[in-house]
mmCIF file of N, CA, C and O in Angstrom:
data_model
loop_
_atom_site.group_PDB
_atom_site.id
_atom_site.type_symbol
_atom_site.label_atom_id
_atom_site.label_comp_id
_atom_site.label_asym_id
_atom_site.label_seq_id
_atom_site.Cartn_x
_atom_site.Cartn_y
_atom_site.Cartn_z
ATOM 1 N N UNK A 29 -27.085 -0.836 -33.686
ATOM 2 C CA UNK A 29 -26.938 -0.023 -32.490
ATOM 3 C C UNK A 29 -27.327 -0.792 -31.224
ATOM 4 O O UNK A 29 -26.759 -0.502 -30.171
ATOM 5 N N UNK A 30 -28.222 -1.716 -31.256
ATOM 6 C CA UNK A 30 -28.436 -2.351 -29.968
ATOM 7 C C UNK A 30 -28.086 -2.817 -29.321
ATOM 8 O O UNK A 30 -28.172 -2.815 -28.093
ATOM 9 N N UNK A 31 -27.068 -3.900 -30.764
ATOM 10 C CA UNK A 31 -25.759 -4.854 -30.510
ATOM 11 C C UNK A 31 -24.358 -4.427 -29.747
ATOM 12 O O UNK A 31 -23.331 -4.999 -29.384
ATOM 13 N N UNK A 32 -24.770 -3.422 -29.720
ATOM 14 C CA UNK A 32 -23.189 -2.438 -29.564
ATOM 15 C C UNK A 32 -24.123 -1.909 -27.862
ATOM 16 O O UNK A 32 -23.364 -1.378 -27.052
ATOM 17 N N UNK A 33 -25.501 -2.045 -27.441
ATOM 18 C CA UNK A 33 -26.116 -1.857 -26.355
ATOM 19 C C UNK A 33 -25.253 -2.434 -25.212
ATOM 20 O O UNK A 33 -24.521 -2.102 -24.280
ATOM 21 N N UNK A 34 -25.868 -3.675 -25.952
ATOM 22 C CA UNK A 34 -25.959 -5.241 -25.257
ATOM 23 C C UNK A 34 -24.661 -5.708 -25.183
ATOM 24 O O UNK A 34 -24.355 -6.656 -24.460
ATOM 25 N N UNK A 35 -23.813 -5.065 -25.935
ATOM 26 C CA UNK A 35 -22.031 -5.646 -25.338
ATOM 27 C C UNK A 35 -22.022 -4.529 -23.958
ATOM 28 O O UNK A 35 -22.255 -4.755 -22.770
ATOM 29 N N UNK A 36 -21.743 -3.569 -24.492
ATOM 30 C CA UNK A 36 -21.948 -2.590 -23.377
ATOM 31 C C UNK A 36 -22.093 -3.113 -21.972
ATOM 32 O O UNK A 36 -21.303 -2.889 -21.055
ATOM 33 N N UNK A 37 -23.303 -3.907 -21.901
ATOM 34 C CA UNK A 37 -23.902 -3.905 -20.806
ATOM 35 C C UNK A 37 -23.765 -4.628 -20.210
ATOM 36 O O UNK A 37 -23.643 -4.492 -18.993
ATOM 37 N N UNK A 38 -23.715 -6.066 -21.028
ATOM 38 C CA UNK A 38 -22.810 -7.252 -20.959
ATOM 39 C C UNK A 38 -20.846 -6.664 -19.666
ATOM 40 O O UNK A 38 -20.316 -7.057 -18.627
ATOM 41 N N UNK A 39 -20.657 -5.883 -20.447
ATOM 42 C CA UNK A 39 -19.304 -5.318 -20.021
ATOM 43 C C UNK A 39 -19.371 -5.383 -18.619
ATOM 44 O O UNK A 39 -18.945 -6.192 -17.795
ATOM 45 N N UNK A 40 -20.254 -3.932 -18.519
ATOM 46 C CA UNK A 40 -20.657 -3.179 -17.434
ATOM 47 C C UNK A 40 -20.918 -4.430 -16.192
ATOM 48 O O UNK A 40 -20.369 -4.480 -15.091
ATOM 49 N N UNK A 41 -21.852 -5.314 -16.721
ATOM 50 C CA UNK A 41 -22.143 -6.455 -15.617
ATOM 51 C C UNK A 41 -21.082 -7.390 -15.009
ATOM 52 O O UNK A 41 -21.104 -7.825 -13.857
ATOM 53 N N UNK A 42 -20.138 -7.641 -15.959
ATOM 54 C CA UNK A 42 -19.023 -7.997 -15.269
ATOM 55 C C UNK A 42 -18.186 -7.781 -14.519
ATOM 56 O O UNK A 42 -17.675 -8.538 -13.694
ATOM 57 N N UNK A 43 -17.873 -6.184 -14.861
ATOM 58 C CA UNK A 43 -16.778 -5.392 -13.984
ATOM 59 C C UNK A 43 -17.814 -5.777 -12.707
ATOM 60 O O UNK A 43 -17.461 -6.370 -11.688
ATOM 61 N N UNK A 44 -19.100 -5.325 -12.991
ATOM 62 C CA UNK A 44 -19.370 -5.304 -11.089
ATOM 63 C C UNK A 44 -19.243 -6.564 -10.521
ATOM 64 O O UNK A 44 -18.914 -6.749 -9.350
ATOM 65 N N UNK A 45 -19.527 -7.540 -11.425
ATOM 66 C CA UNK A 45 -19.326 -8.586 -10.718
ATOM 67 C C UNK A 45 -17.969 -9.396 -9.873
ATOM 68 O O UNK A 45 -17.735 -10.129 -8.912
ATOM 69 N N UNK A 46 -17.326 -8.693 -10.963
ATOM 70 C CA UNK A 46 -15.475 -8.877 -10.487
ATOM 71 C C UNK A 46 -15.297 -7.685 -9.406
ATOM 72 O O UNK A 46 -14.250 -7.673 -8.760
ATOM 73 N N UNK A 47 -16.002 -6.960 -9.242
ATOM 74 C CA UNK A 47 -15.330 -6.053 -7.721
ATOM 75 C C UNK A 47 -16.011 -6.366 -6.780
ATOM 76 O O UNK A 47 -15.502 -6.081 -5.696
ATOM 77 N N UNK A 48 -17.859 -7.288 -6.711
ATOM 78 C CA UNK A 48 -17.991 -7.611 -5.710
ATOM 79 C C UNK A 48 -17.801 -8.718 -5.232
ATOM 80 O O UNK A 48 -18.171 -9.073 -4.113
ATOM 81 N N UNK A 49 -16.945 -9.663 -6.379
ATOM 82 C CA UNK A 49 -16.261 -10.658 -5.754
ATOM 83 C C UNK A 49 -15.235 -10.479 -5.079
ATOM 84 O O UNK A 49 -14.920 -11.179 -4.117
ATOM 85 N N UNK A 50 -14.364 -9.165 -5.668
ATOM 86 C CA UNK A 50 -13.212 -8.970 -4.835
ATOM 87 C C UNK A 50 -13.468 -8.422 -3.355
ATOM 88 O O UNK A 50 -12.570 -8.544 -2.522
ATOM 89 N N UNK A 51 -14.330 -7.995 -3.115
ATOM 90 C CA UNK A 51 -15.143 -7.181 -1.470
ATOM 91 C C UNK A 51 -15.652 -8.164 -0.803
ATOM 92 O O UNK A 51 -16.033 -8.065 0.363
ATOM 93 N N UNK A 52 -15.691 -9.001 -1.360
ATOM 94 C CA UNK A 52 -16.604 -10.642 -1.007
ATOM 95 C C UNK A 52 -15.437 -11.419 0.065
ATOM 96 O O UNK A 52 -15.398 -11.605 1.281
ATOM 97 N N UNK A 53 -14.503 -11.762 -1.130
ATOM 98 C CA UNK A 53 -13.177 -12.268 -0.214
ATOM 99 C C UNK A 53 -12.637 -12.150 0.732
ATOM 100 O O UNK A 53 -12.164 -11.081 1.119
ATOM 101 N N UNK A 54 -12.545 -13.759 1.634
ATOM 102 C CA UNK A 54 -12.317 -13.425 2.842
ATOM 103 C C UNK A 54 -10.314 -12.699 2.608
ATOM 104 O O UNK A 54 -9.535 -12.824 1.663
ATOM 105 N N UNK A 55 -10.168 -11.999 3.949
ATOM 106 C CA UNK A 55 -8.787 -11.539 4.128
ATOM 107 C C UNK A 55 -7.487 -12.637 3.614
ATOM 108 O O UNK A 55 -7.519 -13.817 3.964
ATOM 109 N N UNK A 56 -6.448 -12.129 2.815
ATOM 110 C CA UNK A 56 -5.656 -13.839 3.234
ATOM 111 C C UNK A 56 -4.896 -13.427 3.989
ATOM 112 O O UNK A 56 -4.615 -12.300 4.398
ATOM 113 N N UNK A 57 -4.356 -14.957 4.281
ATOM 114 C CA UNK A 57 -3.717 -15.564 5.821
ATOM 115 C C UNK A 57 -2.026 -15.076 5.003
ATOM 116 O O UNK A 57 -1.485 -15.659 4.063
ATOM 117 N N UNK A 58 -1.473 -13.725 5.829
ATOM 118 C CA UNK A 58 -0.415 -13.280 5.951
ATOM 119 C C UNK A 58 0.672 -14.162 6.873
ATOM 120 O O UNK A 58 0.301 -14.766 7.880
ATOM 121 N N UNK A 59 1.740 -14.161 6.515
ATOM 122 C CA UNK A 59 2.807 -15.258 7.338
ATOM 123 C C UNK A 59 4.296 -14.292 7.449
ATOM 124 O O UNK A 59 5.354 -14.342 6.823
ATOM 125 N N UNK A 60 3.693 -13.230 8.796
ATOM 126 C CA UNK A 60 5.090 -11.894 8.830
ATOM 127 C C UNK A 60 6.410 -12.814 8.933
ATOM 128 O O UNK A 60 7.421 -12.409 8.358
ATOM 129 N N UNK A 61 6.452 -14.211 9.742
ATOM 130 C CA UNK A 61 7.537 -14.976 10.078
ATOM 131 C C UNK A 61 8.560 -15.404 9.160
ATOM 132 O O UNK A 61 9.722 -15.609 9.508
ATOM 133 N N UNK A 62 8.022 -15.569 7.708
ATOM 134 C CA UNK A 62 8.544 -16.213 6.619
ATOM 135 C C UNK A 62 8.971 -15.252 6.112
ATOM 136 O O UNK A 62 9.104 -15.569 4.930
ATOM 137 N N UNK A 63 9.395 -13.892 6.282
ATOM 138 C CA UNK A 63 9.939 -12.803 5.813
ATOM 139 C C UNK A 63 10.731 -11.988 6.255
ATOM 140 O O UNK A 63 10.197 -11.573 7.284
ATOM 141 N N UNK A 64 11.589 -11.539 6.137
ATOM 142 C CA UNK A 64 12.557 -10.736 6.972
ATOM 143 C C UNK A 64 12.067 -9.050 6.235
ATOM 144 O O UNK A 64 11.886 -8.621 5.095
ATOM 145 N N UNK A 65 11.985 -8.346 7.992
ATOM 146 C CA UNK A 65 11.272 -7.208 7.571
ATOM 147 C C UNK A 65 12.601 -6.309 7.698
ATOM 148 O O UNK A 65 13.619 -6.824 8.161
ATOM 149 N N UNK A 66 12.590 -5.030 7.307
ATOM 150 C CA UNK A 66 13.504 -4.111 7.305
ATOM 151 C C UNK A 66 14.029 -3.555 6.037
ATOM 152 O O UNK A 66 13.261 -3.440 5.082
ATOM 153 N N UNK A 67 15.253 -3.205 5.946
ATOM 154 C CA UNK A 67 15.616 -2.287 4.681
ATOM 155 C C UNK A 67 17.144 -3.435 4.505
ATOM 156 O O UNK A 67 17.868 -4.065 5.276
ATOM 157 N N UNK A 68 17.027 -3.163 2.721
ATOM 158 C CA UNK A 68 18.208 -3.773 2.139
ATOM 159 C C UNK A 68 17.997 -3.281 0.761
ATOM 160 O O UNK A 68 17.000 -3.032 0.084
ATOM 161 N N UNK A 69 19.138 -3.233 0.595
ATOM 162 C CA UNK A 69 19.898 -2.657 -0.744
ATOM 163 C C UNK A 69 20.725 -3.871 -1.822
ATOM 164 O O UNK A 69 20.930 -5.026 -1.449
ATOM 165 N N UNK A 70 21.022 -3.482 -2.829
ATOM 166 C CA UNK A 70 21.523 -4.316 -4.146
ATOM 167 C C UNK A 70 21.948 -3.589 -5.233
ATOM 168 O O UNK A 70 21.257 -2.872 -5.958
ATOM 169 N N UNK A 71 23.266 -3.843 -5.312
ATOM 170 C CA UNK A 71 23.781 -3.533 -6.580
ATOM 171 C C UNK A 71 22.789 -3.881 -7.658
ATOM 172 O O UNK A 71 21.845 -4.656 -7.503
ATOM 173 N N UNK A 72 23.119 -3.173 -8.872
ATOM 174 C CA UNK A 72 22.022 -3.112 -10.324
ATOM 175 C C UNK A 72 23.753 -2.847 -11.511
ATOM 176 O O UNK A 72 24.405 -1.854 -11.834
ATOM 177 N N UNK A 73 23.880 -4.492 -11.831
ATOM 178 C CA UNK A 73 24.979 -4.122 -13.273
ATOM 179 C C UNK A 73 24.342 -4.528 -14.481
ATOM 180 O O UNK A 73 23.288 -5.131 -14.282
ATOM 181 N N UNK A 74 24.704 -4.360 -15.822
ATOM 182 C CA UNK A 74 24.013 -4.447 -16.934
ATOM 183 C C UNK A 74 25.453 -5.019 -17.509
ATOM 184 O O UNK A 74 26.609 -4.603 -17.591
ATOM 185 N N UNK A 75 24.759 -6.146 -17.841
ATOM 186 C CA UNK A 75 25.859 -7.182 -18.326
ATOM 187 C C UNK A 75 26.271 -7.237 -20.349
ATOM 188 O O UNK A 75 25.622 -8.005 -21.059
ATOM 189 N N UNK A 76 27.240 -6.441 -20.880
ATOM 190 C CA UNK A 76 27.086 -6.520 -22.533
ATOM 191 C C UNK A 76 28.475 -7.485 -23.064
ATOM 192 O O UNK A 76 29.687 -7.320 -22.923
ATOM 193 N N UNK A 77 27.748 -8.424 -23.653
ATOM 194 C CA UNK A 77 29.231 -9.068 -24.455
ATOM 195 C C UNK A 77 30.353 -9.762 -23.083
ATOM 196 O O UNK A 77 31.572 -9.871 -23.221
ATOM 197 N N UNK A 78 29.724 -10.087 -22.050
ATOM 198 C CA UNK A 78 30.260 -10.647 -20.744
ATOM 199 C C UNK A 78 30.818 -9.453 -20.188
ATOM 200 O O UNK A 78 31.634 -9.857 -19.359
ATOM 201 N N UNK A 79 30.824 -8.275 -20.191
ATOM 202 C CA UNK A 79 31.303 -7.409 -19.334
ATOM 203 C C UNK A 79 30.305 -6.304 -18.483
ATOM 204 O O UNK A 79 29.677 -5.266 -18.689
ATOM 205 N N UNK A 80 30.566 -7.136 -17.533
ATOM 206 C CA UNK A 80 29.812 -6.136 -16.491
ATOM 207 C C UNK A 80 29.697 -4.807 -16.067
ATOM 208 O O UNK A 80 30.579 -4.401 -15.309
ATOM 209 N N UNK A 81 28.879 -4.112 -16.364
ATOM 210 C CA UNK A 81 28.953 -2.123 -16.078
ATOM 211 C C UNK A 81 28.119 -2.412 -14.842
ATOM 212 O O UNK A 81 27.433 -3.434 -14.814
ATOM 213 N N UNK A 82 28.149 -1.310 -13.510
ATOM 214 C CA UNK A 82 27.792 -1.199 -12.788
ATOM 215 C C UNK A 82 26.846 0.380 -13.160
ATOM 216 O O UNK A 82 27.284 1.457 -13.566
ATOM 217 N N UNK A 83 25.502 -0.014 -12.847
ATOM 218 C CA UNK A 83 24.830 1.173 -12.985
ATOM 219 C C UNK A 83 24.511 1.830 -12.121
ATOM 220 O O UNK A 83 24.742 3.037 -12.191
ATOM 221 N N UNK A 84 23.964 1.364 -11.162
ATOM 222 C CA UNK A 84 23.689 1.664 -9.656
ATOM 223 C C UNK A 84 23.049 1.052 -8.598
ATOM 224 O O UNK A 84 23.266 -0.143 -8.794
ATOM 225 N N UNK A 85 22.394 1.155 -7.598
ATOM 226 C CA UNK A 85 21.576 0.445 -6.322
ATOM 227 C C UNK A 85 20.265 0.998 -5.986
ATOM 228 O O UNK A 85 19.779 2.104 -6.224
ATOM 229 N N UNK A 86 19.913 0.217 -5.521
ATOM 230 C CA UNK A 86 18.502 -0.043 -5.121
ATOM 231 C C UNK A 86 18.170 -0.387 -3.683
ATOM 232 O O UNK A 86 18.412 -1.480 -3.171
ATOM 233 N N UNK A 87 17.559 0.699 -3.040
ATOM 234 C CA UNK A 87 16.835 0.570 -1.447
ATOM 235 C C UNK A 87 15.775 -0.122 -1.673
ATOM 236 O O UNK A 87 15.185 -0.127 -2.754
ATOM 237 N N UNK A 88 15.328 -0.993 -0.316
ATOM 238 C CA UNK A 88 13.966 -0.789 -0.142
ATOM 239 C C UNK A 88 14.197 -1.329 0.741
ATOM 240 O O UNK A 88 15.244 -1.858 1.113
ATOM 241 N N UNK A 89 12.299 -1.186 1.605
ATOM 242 C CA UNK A 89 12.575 -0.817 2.915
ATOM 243 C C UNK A 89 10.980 -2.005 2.714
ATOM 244 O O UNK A 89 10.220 -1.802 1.768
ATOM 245 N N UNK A 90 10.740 -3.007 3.592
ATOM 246 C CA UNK A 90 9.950 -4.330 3.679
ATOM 247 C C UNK A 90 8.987 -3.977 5.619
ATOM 248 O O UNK A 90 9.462 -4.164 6.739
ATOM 249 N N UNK A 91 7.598 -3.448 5.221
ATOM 250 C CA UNK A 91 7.075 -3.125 6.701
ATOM 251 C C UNK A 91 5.753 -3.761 6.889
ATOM 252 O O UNK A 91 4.967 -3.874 5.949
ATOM 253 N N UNK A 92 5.504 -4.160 8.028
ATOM 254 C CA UNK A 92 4.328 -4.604 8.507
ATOM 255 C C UNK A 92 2.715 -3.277 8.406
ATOM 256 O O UNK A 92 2.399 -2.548 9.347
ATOM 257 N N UNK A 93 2.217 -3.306 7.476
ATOM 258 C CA UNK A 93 0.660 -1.952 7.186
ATOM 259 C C UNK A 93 -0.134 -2.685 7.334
ATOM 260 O O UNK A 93 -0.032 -3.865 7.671
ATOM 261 N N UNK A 94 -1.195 -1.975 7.060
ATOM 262 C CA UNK A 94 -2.824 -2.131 7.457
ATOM 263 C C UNK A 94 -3.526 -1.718 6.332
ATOM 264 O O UNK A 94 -3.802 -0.520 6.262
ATOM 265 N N UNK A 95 -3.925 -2.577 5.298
ATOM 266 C CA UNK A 95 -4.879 -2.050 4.503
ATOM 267 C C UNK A 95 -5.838 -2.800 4.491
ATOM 268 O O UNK A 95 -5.973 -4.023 4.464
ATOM 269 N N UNK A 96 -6.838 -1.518 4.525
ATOM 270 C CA UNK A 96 -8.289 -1.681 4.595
ATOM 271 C C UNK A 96 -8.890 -2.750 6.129
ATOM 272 O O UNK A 96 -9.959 -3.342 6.277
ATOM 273 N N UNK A 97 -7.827 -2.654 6.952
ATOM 274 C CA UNK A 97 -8.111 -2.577 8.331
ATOM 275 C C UNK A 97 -8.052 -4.909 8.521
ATOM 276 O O UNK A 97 -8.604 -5.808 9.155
ATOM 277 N N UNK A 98 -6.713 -4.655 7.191
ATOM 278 C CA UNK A 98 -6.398 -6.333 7.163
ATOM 279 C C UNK A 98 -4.877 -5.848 7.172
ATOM 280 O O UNK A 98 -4.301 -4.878 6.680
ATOM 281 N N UNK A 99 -4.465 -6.968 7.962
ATOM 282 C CA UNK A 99 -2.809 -6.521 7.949
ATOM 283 C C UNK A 99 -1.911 -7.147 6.831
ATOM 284 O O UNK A 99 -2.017 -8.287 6.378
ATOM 285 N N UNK A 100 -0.909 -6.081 6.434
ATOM 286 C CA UNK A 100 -0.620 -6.491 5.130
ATOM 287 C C UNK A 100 1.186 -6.054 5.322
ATOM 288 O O UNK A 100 1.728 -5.459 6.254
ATOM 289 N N UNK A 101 1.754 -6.588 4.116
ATOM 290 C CA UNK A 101 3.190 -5.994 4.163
ATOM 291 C C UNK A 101 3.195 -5.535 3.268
ATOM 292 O O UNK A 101 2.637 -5.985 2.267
ATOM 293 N N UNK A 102 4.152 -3.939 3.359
ATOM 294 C CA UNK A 102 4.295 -2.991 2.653
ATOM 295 C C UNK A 102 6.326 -2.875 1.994
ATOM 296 O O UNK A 102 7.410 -2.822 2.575
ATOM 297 N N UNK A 103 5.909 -2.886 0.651
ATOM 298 C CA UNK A 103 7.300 -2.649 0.278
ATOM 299 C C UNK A 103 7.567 -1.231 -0.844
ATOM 300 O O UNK A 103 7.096 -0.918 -1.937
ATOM 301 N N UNK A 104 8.505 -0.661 0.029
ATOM 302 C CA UNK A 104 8.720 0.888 -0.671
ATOM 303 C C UNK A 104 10.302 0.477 -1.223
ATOM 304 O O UNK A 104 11.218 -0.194 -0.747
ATOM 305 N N UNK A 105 10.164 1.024 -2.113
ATOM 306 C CA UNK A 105 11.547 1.748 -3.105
ATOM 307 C C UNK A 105 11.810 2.757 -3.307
ATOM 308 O O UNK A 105 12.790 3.011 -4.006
#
């Protein structure tokens, strides 16, 4: 039973240690220039035995956010 303590705890000490490394980290260096922001779409075919079926398309929309008060880019589908 102790053994089964001491992993436990063992565990427990790591996770914290891995989230206050992650809170630790400085912001990274975002580069909005190297990206084209806005909305674009794409066909989606599923290719069987070389013949192409068309299934359907796909939006998404590429934006300049703010998380956690670091600026970040946001991509919705």
């Amino acid at each position: 039973m102790p053994r089964i303590l001491l992993i436990s705890l063992a565990a427990v000490i790591a996770a914290a240690c891995s989230v206050a490394a992650q809170e630790a980290s400085p912001p990274p260096d975002v580069r909005f220039d190297r990206v084209r922001m806005g909305k674009d779409s794409m066909q989606i075919y599923l290719v069987r035995g070389g013949q192409p079926l068309h299934v359907g398309m796909l939006w998404d929309s590429l934006q300049v956010a703010e998380h956690a008060g670091v600026p970040a880019m946001r991509r919705e589908y």
